[in-house]
Coordinates of C-alpha atoms in Angstrom, one line a residue:
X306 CA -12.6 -14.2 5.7
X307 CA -10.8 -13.3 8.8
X308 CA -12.9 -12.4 11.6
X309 CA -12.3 -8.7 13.5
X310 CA -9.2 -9.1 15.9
X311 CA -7.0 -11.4 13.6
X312 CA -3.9 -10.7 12.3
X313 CA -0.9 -11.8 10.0
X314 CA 1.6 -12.8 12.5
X315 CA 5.1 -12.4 12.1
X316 CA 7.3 -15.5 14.1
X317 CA 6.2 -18.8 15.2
X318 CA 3.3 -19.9 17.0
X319 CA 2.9 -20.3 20.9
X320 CA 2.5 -23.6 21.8
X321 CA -0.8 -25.1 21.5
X322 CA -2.1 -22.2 19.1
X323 CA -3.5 -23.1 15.8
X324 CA -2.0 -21.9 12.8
X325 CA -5.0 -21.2 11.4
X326 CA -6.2 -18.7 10.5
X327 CA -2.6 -16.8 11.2
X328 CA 0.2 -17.2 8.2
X329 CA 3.2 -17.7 9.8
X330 CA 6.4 -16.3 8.4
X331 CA 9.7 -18.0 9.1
X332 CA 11.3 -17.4 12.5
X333 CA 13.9 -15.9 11.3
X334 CA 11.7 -12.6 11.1
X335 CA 11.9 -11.9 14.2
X336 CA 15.3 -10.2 13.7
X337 CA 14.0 -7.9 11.5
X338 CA 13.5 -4.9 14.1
X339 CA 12.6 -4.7 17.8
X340 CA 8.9 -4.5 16.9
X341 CA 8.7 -8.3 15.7
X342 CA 9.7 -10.2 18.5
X343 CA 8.6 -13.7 18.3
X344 CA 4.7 -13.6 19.2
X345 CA 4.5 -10.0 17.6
X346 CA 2.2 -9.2 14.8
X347 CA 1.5 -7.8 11.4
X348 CA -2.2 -7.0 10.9
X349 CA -3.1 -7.2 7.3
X350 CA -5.7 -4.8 5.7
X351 CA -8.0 -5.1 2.3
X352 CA -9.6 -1.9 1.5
X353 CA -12.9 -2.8 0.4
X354 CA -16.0 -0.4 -0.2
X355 CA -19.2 -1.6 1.3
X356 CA -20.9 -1.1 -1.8
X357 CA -18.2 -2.8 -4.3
X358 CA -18.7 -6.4 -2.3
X359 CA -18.0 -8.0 -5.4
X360 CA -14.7 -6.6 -5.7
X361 CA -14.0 -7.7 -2.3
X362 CA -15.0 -11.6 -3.4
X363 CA -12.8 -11.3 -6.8
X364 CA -9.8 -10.5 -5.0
X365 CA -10.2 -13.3 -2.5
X366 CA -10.3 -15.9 -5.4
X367 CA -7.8 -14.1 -7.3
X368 CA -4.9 -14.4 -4.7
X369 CA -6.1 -17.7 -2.8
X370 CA -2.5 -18.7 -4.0
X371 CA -1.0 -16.4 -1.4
X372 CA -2.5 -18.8 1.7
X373 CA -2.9 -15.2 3.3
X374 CA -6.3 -15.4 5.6
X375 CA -7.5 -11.7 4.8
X376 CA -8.7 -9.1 6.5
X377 CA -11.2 -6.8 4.9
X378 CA -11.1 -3.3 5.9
X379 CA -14.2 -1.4 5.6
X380 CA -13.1 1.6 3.6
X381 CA -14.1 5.5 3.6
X382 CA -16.6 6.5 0.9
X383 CA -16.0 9.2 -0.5
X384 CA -19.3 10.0 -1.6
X385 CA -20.8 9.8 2.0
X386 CA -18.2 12.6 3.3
X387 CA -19.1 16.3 3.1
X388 CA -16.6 19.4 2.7
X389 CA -17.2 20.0 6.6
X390 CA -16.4 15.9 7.2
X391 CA -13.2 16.1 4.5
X392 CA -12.3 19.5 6.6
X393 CA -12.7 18.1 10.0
X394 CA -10.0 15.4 9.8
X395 CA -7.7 16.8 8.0
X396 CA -7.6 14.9 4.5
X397 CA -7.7 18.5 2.4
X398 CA -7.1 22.1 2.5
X399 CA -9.6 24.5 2.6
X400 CA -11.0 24.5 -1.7
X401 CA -8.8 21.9 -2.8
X402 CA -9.9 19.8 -6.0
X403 CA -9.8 15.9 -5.5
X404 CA -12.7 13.7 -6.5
X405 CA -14.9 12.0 -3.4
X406 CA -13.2 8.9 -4.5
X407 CA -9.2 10.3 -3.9
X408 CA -10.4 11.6 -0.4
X409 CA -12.6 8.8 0.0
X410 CA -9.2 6.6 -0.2
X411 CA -7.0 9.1 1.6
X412 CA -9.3 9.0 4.7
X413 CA -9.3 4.9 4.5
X414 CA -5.6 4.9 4.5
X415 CA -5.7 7.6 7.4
X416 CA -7.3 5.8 9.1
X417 CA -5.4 2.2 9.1
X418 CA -2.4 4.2 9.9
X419 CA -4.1 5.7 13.4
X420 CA -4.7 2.4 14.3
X421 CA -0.8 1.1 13.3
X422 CA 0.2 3.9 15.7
X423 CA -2.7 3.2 18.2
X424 CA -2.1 -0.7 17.9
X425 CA 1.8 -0.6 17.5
X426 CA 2.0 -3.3 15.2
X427 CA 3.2 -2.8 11.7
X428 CA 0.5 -3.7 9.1
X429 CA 0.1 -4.7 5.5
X430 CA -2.2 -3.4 3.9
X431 CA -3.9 -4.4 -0.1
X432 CA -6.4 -2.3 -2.1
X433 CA -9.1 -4.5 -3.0
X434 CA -7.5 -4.5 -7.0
X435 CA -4.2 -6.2 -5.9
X436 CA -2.6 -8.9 -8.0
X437 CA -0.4 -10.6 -5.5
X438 CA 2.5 -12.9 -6.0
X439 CA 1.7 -16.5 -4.5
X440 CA 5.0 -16.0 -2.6
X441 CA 4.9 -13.0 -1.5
X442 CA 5.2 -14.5 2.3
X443 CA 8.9 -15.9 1.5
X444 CA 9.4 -12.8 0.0
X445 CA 8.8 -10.5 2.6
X446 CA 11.7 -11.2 4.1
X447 CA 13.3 -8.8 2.1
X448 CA 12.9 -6.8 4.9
X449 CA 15.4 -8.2 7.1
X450 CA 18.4 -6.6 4.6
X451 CA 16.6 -3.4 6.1
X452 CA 18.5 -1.9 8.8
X453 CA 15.2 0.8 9.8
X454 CA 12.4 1.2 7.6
X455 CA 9.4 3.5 8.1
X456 CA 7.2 2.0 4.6
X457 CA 8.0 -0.5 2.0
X458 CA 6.2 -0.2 -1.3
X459 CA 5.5 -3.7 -2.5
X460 CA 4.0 -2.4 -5.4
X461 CA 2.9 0.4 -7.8
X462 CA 1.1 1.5 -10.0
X463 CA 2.2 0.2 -13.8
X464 CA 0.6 2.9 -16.1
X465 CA 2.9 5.6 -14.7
X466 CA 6.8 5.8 -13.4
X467 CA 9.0 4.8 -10.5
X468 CA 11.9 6.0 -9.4
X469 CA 13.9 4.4 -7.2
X470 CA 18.1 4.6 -5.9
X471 CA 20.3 2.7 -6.9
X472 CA 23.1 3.5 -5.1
X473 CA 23.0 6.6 -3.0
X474 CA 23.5 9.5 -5.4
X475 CA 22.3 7.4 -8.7
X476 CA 18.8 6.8 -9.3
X477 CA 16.6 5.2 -12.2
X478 CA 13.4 6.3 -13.0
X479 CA 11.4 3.3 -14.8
X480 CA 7.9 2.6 -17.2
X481 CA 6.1 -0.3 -17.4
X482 CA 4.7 -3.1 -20.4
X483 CA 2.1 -3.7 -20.2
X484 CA 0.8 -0.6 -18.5
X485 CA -2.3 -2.5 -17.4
X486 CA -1.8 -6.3 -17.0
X487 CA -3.9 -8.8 -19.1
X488 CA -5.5 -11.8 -17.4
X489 CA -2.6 -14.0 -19.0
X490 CA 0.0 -11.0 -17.4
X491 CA -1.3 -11.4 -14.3
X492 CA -1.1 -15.3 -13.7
X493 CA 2.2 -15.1 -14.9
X494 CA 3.4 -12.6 -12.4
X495 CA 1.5 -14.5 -9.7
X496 CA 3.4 -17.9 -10.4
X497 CA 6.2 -16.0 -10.9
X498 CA 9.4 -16.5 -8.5
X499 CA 12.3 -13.4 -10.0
X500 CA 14.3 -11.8 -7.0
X501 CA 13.0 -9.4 -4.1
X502 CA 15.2 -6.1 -3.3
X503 CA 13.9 -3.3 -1.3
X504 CA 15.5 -0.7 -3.0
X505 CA 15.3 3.5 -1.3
X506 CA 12.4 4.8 -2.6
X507 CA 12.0 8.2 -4.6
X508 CA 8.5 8.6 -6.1
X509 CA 5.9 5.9 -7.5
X510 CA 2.3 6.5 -7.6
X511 CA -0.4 4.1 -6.4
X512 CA -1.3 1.8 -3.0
X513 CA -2.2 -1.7 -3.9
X514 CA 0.4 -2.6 -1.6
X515 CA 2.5 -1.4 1.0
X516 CA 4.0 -2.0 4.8
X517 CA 4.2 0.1 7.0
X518 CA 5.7 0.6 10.5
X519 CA 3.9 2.0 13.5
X520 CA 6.7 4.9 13.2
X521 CA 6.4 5.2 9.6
X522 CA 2.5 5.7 9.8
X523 CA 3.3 8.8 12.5
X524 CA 5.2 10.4 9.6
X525 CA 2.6 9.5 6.9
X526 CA 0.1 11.3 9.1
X527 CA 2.1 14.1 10.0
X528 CA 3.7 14.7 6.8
X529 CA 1.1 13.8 4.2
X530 CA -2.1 15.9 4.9
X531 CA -4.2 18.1 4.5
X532 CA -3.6 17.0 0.8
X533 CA -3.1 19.7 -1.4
X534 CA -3.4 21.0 -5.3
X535 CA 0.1 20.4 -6.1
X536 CA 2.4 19.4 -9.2
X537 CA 5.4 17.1 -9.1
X538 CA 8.4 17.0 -11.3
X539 CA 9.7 14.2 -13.0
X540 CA 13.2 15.1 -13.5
X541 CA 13.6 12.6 -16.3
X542 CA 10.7 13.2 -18.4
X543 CA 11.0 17.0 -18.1
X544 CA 7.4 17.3 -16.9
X545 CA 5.1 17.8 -13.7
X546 CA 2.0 15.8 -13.1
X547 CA -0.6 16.6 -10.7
X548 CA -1.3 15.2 -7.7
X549 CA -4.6 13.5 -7.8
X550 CA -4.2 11.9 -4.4
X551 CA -3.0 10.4 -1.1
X552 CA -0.3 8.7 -3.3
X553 CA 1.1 11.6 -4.9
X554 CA 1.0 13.6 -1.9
X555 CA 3.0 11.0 -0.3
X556 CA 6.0 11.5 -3.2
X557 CA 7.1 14.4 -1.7
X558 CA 8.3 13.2 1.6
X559 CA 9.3 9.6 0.6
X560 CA 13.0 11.1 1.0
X561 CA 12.7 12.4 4.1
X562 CA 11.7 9.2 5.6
X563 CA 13.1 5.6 5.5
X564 CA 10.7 4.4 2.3
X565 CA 11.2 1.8 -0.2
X566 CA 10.0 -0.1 -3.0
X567 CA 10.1 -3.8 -3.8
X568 CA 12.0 -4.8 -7.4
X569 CA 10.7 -6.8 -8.8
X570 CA 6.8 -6.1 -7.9
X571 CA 5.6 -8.3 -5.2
X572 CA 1.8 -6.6 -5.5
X573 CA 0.6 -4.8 -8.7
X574 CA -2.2 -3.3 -9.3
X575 CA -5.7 -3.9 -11.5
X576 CA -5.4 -0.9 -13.1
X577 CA -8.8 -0.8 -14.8
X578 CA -10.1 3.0 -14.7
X579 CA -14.1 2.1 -16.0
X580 CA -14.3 0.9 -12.4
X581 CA -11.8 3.5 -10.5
X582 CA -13.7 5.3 -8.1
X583 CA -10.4 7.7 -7.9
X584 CA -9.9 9.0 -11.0
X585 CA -11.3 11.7 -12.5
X586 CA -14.3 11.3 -15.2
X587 CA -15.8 15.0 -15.1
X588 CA -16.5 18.4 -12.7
X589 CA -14.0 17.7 -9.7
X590 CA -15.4 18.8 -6.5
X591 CA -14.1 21.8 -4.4
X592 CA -13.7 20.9 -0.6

């Protein structure tokens, strides 16, 4: 477990620094943007619920492959915030519906991308139910075919649709088998080694993984919240679907900013709803 301070470093190391417990990317990163200059950082994240530490030491052994040294990231619960706290910074209108987990969530993710902006390093950040390739540090270099990018999905949620663009003007909206991956399922995506594009971004639901840039998190903030009661359309199903939280609030401005979404998957999500603490299982609170 990484101690408080220690980050995911993008570059190579300074002379005399361990490499431990930093994961060093290739040098070649450093072209990427401005922001990751040799020496420069990228903070990773594991949401984590204080009172779920189990979950915390299940996705440690489950993605030891990845030789990531994680980061957990003590995470907002929901059940601990009043109306009047849920009000105060922002994460809901005035008598929205969301359950204490979905604002719970929204507020952890607020608050990883105040300190993005605050620290102005980008980060990369995991829910605590993320099945993660065991390359996913060679793959990340995906990002350097990027001229600007403000968040990169890495991956989604499976029991629902993407949509990303192909080429500007022609889009593909896409389901998933299986919708939630079986223990065989998920070793095989881990050991697998298919090809990495970053591909513009339209709508996708879930946030076991994602970048994002200290600029990108500015717009998430300013663009996302107060979360809202609302219903999106997806054009190729004919149908709307409600927006249940943070991640479907965050559909609606993914074309307005430089977003996109890894294909094939470098992150997907557990998926298992008995133990969701965001979807909803009875009365829905009003905020």
């Amino acid at each position: 477990m990484l101690e408080a301070g220690q980050r995911f470093r993008l570059g190579a190391p300074a002379r005399g620094e361990s490499r431990e417990p930093l994961i060093w990317l290739r040098s070649a990163l450093s072209a990427l943007d401005p922001i990751f200059e040799t020496g420069r950082c990228m903070k990773n994240f594991v949401v984590n619920l204080n009172r779920q530490p189990e979950k915390y030491e299940s996705f440690l052994r489950l993605n030891a492959g990845t030789k990531i040294a994680f980061e957990r990231f003590e995470a907002s619960d929901g059940a601990s915030l009043s109306p009047e706290d849920a009000l105060g910074m922002n994460l809901v209108v005035p008598g929205a519906q969301f359950t204490a987990g979905a604002v719970g969530c929204a507020a952890s993710h607020v608050r990883i991308w105040q300190q993005t902006i605050q620290s102005g390093i980008p980060a990369l950040v995991f829910e605590d139910d993320a099945i993660i390739r065991h390359d996913i540090i060679e793959r990340l270099d995906v990002l350097r075919g990027l001229k600007d990018w403000d968040y990169v999905a890495l991956g989604y949620n499976t029991d629902t649709t993407l949509e990303v663009e192909l080429a500007p003007g022609f889009k593909s909206t896409m389901m998933f088998m299986p919708k939630r991956p079986t223990d065989e399922s998920a070793a095989a995506f881990q050991r697998s080694t298919s090809g990495v594009a970053a591909l513009r971004l339209t709508t996708c639901f879930g946030t076991a993984g994602y970048v994002v840039s200290p600029r990108g998190a500015k717009k998430l903030l300013e663009l996302c919240l107060p979360m809202e009661n609302r219903f999106l359309k997806i054009p190729m199903f004919n149908r709307t679907v409600p927006v249940l939280g943070i991640d479907g609030m965050m559909n609606f401005i993914y074309a307005s900013i430089e977003a996109y979404a890894c294909l094939s998957p470098l992150v997907i999500p557990g998926n298992n709803n008995a133990v969701s603490t965001t979807v909803p299982t009875g009365e829905i609170p009003r905020w």
